[in-house]
PDB file of C-alpha atoms in Angstrom:
ATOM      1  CA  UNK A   1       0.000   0.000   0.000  1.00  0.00           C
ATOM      2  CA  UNK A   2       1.389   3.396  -1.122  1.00  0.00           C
ATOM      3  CA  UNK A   3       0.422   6.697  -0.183  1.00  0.00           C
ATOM      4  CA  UNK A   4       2.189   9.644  -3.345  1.00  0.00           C
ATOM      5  CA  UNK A   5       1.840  13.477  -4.205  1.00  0.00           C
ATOM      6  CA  UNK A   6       3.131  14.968  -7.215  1.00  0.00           C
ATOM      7  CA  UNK A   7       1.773  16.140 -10.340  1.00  0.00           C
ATOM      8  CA  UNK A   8      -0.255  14.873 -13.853  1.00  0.00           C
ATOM      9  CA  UNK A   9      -0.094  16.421 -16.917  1.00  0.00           C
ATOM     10  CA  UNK A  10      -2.858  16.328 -20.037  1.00  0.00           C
ATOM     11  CA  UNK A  11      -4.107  18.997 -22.049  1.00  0.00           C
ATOM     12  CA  UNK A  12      -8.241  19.343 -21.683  1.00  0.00           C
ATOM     13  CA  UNK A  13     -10.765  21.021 -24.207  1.00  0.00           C
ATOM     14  CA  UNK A  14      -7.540  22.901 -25.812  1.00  0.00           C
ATOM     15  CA  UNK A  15      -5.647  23.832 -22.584  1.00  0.00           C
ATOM     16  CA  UNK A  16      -2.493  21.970 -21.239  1.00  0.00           C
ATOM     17  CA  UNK A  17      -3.176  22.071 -17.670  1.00  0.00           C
ATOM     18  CA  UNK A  18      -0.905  20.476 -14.540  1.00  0.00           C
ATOM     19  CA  UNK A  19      -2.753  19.434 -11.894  1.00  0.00           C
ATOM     20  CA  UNK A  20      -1.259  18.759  -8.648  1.00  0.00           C
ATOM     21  CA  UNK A  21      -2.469  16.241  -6.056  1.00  0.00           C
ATOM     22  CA  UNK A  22      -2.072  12.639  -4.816  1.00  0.00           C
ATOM     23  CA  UNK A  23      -2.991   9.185  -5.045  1.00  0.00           C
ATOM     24  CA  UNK A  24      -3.706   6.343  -2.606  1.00  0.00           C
ATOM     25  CA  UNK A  25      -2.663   2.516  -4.054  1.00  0.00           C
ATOM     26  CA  UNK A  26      -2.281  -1.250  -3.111  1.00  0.00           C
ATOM     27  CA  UNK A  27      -0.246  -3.559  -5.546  1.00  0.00           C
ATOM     28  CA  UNK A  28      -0.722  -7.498  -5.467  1.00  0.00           C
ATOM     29  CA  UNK A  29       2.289  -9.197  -7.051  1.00  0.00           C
ATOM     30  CA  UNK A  30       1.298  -8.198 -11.067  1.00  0.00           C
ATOM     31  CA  UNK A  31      -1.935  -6.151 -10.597  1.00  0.00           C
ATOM     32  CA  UNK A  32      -1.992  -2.625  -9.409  1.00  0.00           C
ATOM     33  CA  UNK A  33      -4.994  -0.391  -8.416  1.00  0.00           C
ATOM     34  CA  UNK A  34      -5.370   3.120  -7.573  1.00  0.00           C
ATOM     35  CA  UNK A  35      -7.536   5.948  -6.496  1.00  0.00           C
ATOM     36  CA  UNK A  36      -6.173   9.607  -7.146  1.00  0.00           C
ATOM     37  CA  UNK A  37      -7.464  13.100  -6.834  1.00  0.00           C
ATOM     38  CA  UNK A  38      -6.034  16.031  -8.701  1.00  0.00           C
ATOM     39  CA  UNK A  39      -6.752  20.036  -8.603  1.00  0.00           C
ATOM     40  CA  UNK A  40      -5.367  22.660 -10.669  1.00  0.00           C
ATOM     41  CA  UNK A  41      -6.777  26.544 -12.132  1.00  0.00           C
ATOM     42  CA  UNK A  42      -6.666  28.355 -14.546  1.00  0.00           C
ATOM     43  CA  UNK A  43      -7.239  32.381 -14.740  1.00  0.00           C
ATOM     44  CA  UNK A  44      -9.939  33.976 -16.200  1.00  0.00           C
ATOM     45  CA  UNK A  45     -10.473  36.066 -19.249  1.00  0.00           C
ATOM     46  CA  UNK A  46     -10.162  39.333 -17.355  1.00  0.00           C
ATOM     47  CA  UNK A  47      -7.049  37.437 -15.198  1.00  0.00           C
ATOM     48  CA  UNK A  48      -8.296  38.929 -11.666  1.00  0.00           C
ATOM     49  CA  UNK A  49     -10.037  35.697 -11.014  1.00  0.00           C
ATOM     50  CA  UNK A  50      -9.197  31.791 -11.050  1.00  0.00           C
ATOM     51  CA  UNK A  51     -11.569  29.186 -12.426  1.00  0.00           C
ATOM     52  CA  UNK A  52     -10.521  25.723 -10.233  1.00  0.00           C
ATOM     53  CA  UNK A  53     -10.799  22.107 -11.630  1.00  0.00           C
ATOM     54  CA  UNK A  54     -10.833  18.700  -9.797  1.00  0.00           C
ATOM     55  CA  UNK A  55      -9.804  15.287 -11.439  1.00  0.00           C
ATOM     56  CA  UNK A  56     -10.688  12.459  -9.746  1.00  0.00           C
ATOM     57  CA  UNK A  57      -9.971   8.890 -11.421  1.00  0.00           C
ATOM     58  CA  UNK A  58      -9.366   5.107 -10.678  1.00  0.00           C
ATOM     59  CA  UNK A  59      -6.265   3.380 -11.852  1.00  0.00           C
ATOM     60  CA  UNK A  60      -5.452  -0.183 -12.839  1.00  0.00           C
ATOM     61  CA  UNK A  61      -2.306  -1.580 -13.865  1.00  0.00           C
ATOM     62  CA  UNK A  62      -1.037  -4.886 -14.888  1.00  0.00           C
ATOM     63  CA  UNK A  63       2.614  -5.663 -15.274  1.00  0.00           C
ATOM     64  CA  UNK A  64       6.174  -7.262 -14.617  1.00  0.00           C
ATOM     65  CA  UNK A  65       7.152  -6.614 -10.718  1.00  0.00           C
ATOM     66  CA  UNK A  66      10.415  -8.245  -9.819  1.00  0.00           C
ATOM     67  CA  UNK A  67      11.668  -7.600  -6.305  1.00  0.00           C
ATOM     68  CA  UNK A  68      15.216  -7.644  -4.908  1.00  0.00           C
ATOM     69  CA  UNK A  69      16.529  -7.340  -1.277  1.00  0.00           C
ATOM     70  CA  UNK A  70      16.457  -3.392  -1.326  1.00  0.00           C
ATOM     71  CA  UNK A  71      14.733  -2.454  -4.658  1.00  0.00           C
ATOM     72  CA  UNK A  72      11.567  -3.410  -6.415  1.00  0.00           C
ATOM     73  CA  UNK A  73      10.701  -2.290  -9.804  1.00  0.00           C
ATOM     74  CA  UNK A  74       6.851  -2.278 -11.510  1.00  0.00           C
ATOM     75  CA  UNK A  75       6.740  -1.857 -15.628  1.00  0.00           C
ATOM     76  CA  UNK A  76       3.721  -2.459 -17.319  1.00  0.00           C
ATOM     77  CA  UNK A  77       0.633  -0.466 -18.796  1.00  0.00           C
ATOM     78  CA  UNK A  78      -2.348   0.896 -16.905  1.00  0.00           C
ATOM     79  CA  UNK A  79      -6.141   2.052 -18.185  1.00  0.00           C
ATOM     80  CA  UNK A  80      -7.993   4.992 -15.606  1.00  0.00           C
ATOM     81  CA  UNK A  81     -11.199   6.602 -15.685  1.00  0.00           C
ATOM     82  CA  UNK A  82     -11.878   9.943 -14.507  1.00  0.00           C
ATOM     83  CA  UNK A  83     -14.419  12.460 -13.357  1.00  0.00           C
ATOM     84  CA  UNK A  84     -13.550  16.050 -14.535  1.00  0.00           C
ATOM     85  CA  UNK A  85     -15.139  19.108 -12.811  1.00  0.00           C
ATOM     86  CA  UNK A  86     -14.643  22.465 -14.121  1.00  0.00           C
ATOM     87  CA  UNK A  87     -15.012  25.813 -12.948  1.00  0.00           C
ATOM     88  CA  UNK A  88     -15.661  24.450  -9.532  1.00  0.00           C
ATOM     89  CA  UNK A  89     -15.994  27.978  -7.584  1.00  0.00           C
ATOM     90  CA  UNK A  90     -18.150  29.126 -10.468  1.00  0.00           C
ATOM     91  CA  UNK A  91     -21.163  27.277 -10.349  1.00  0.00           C
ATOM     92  CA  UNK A  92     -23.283  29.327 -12.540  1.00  0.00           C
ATOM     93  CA  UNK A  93     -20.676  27.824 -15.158  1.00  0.00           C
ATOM     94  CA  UNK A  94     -19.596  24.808 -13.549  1.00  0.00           C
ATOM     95  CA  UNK A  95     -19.251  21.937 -16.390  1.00  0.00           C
ATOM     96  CA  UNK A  96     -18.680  17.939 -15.902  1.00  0.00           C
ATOM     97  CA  UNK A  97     -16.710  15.199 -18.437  1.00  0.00           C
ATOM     98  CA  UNK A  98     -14.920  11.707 -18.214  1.00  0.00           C
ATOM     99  CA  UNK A  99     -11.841  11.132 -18.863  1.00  0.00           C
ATOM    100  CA  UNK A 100      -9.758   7.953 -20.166  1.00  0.00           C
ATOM    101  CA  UNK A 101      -6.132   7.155 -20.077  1.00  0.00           C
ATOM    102  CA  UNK A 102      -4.301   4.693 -21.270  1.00  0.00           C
ATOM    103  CA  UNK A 103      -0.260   4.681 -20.143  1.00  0.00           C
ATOM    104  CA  UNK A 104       3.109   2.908 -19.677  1.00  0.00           C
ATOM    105  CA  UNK A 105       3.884   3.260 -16.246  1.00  0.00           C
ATOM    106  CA  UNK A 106       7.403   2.311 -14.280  1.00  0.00           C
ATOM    107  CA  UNK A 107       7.722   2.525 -10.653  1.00  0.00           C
ATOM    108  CA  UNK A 108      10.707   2.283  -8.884  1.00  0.00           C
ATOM    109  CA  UNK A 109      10.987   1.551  -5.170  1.00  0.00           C
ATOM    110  CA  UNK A 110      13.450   1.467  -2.158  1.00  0.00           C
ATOM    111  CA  UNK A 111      13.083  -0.132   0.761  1.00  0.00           C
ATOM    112  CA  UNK A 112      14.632   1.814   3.358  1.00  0.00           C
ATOM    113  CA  UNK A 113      13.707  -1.279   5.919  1.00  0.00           C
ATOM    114  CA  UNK A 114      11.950  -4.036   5.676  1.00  0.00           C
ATOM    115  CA  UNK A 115       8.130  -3.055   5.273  1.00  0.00           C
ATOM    116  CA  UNK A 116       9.097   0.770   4.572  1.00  0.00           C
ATOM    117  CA  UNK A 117      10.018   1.992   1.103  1.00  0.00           C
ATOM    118  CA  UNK A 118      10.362   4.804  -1.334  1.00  0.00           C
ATOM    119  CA  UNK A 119       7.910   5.078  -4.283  1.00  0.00           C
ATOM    120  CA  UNK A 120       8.694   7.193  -7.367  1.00  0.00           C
ATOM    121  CA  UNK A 121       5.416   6.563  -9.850  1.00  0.00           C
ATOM    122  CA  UNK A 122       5.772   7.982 -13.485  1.00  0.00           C
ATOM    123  CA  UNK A 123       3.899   6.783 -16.003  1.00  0.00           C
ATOM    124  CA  UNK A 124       3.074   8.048 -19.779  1.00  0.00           C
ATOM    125  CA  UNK A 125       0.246   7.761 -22.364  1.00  0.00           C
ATOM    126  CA  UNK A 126      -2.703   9.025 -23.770  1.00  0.00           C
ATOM    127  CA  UNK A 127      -5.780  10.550 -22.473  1.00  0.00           C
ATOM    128  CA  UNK A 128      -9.640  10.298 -24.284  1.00  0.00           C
ATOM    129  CA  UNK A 129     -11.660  13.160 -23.114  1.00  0.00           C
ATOM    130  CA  UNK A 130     -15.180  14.182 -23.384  1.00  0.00           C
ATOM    131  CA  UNK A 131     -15.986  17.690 -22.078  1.00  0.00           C
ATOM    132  CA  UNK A 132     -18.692  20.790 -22.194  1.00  0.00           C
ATOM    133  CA  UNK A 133     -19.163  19.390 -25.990  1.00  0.00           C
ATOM    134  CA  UNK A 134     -19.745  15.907 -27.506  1.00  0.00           C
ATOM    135  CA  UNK A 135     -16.431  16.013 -28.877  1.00  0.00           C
ATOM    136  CA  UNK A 136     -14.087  13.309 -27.807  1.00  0.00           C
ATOM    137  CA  UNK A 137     -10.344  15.022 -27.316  1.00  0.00           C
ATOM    138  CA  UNK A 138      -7.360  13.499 -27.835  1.00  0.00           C
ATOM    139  CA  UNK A 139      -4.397  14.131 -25.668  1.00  0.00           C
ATOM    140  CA  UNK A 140      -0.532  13.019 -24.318  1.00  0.00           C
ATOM    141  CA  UNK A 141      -0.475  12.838 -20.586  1.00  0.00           C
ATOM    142  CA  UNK A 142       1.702  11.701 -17.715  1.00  0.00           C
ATOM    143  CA  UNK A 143       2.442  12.271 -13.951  1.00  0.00           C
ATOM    144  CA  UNK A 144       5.306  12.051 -11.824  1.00  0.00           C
ATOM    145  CA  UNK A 145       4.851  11.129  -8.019  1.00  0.00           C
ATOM    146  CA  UNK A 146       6.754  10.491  -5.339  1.00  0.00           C
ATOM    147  CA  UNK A 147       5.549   8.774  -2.159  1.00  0.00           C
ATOM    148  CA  UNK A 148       6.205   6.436   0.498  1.00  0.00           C
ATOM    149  CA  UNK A 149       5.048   2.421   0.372  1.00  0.00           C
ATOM    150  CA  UNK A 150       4.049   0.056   3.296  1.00  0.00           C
ATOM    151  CA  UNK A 151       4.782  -3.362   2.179  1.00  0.00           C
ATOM    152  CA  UNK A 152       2.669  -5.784   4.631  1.00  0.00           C
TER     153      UNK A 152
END
């Protein structure tokens, strides 16, 4: 189980936005599954206000994760889904859409003692996301997080 912070990148309805936020996981020898929440904003047309936006998704992974006495390593390709909210603090124009991602993901780990370890989580890919319109866009993404693992 693995507790991380950092950031995830993706461009949404023609803006690259980096939102910043964490993510909560439990990996089970090839299979990993994860629950993350993001937030990021963006200024307004007249710049003296922010519009704020919340990503939440679920993660799962499937991959190769050999272990040695002080280092672990997990490669392999994930699929999330996502809840977008925009314009939280607005809600006269607060919109909804989904979000899928598809990625390669590697994460590193070091054990600093025996069930305590080091977590670096980076993963790339591509994101499918349907917004304000029926369009479907098609973006790169990727995150980089750091955290700290509890191995049971």
């Amino acid at each position: 189980m693995d507790v991380q912070a950092g950031a995830q990148f993706m461009n949404i309805a023609q803006r690259d936005l980096l939102f910043t936020g964490g993510q909560i996981g439990v990996t089970y020898d090839w299979l990993r599954l994860q629950f993350g929440t993001y937030g990021t904003s963006t200024p307004t047309a007249n710049l003296k206000d922010e519009h704020q936006h919340i990503l939440i998704d679920i993660q799962l992974a499937a991959g190769w994760h050999p272990q040695w006495d002080a280092f672990a390593l997990f490669l392999g390709a994930s699929a999330s889904l996502g809840f977008w909210m925009q314009n939280v603090n607005i809600p006269e124009s607060m919109g909804t859409g989904t979000t899928f991602r598809a990625a390669f993901v590697v994460r590193p780990t070091w054990w600093l003692a025996r069930h305590w370890g080091l977590t670096l989580h980076l993963d790339a890919g591509v994101t499918f996301g349907r917004f304000r319109s029926n369009e479907i866009s098609v973006s790169p993404a990727g995150s980089a997080l750091f955290g700290l693992q509890y191995r049971f």
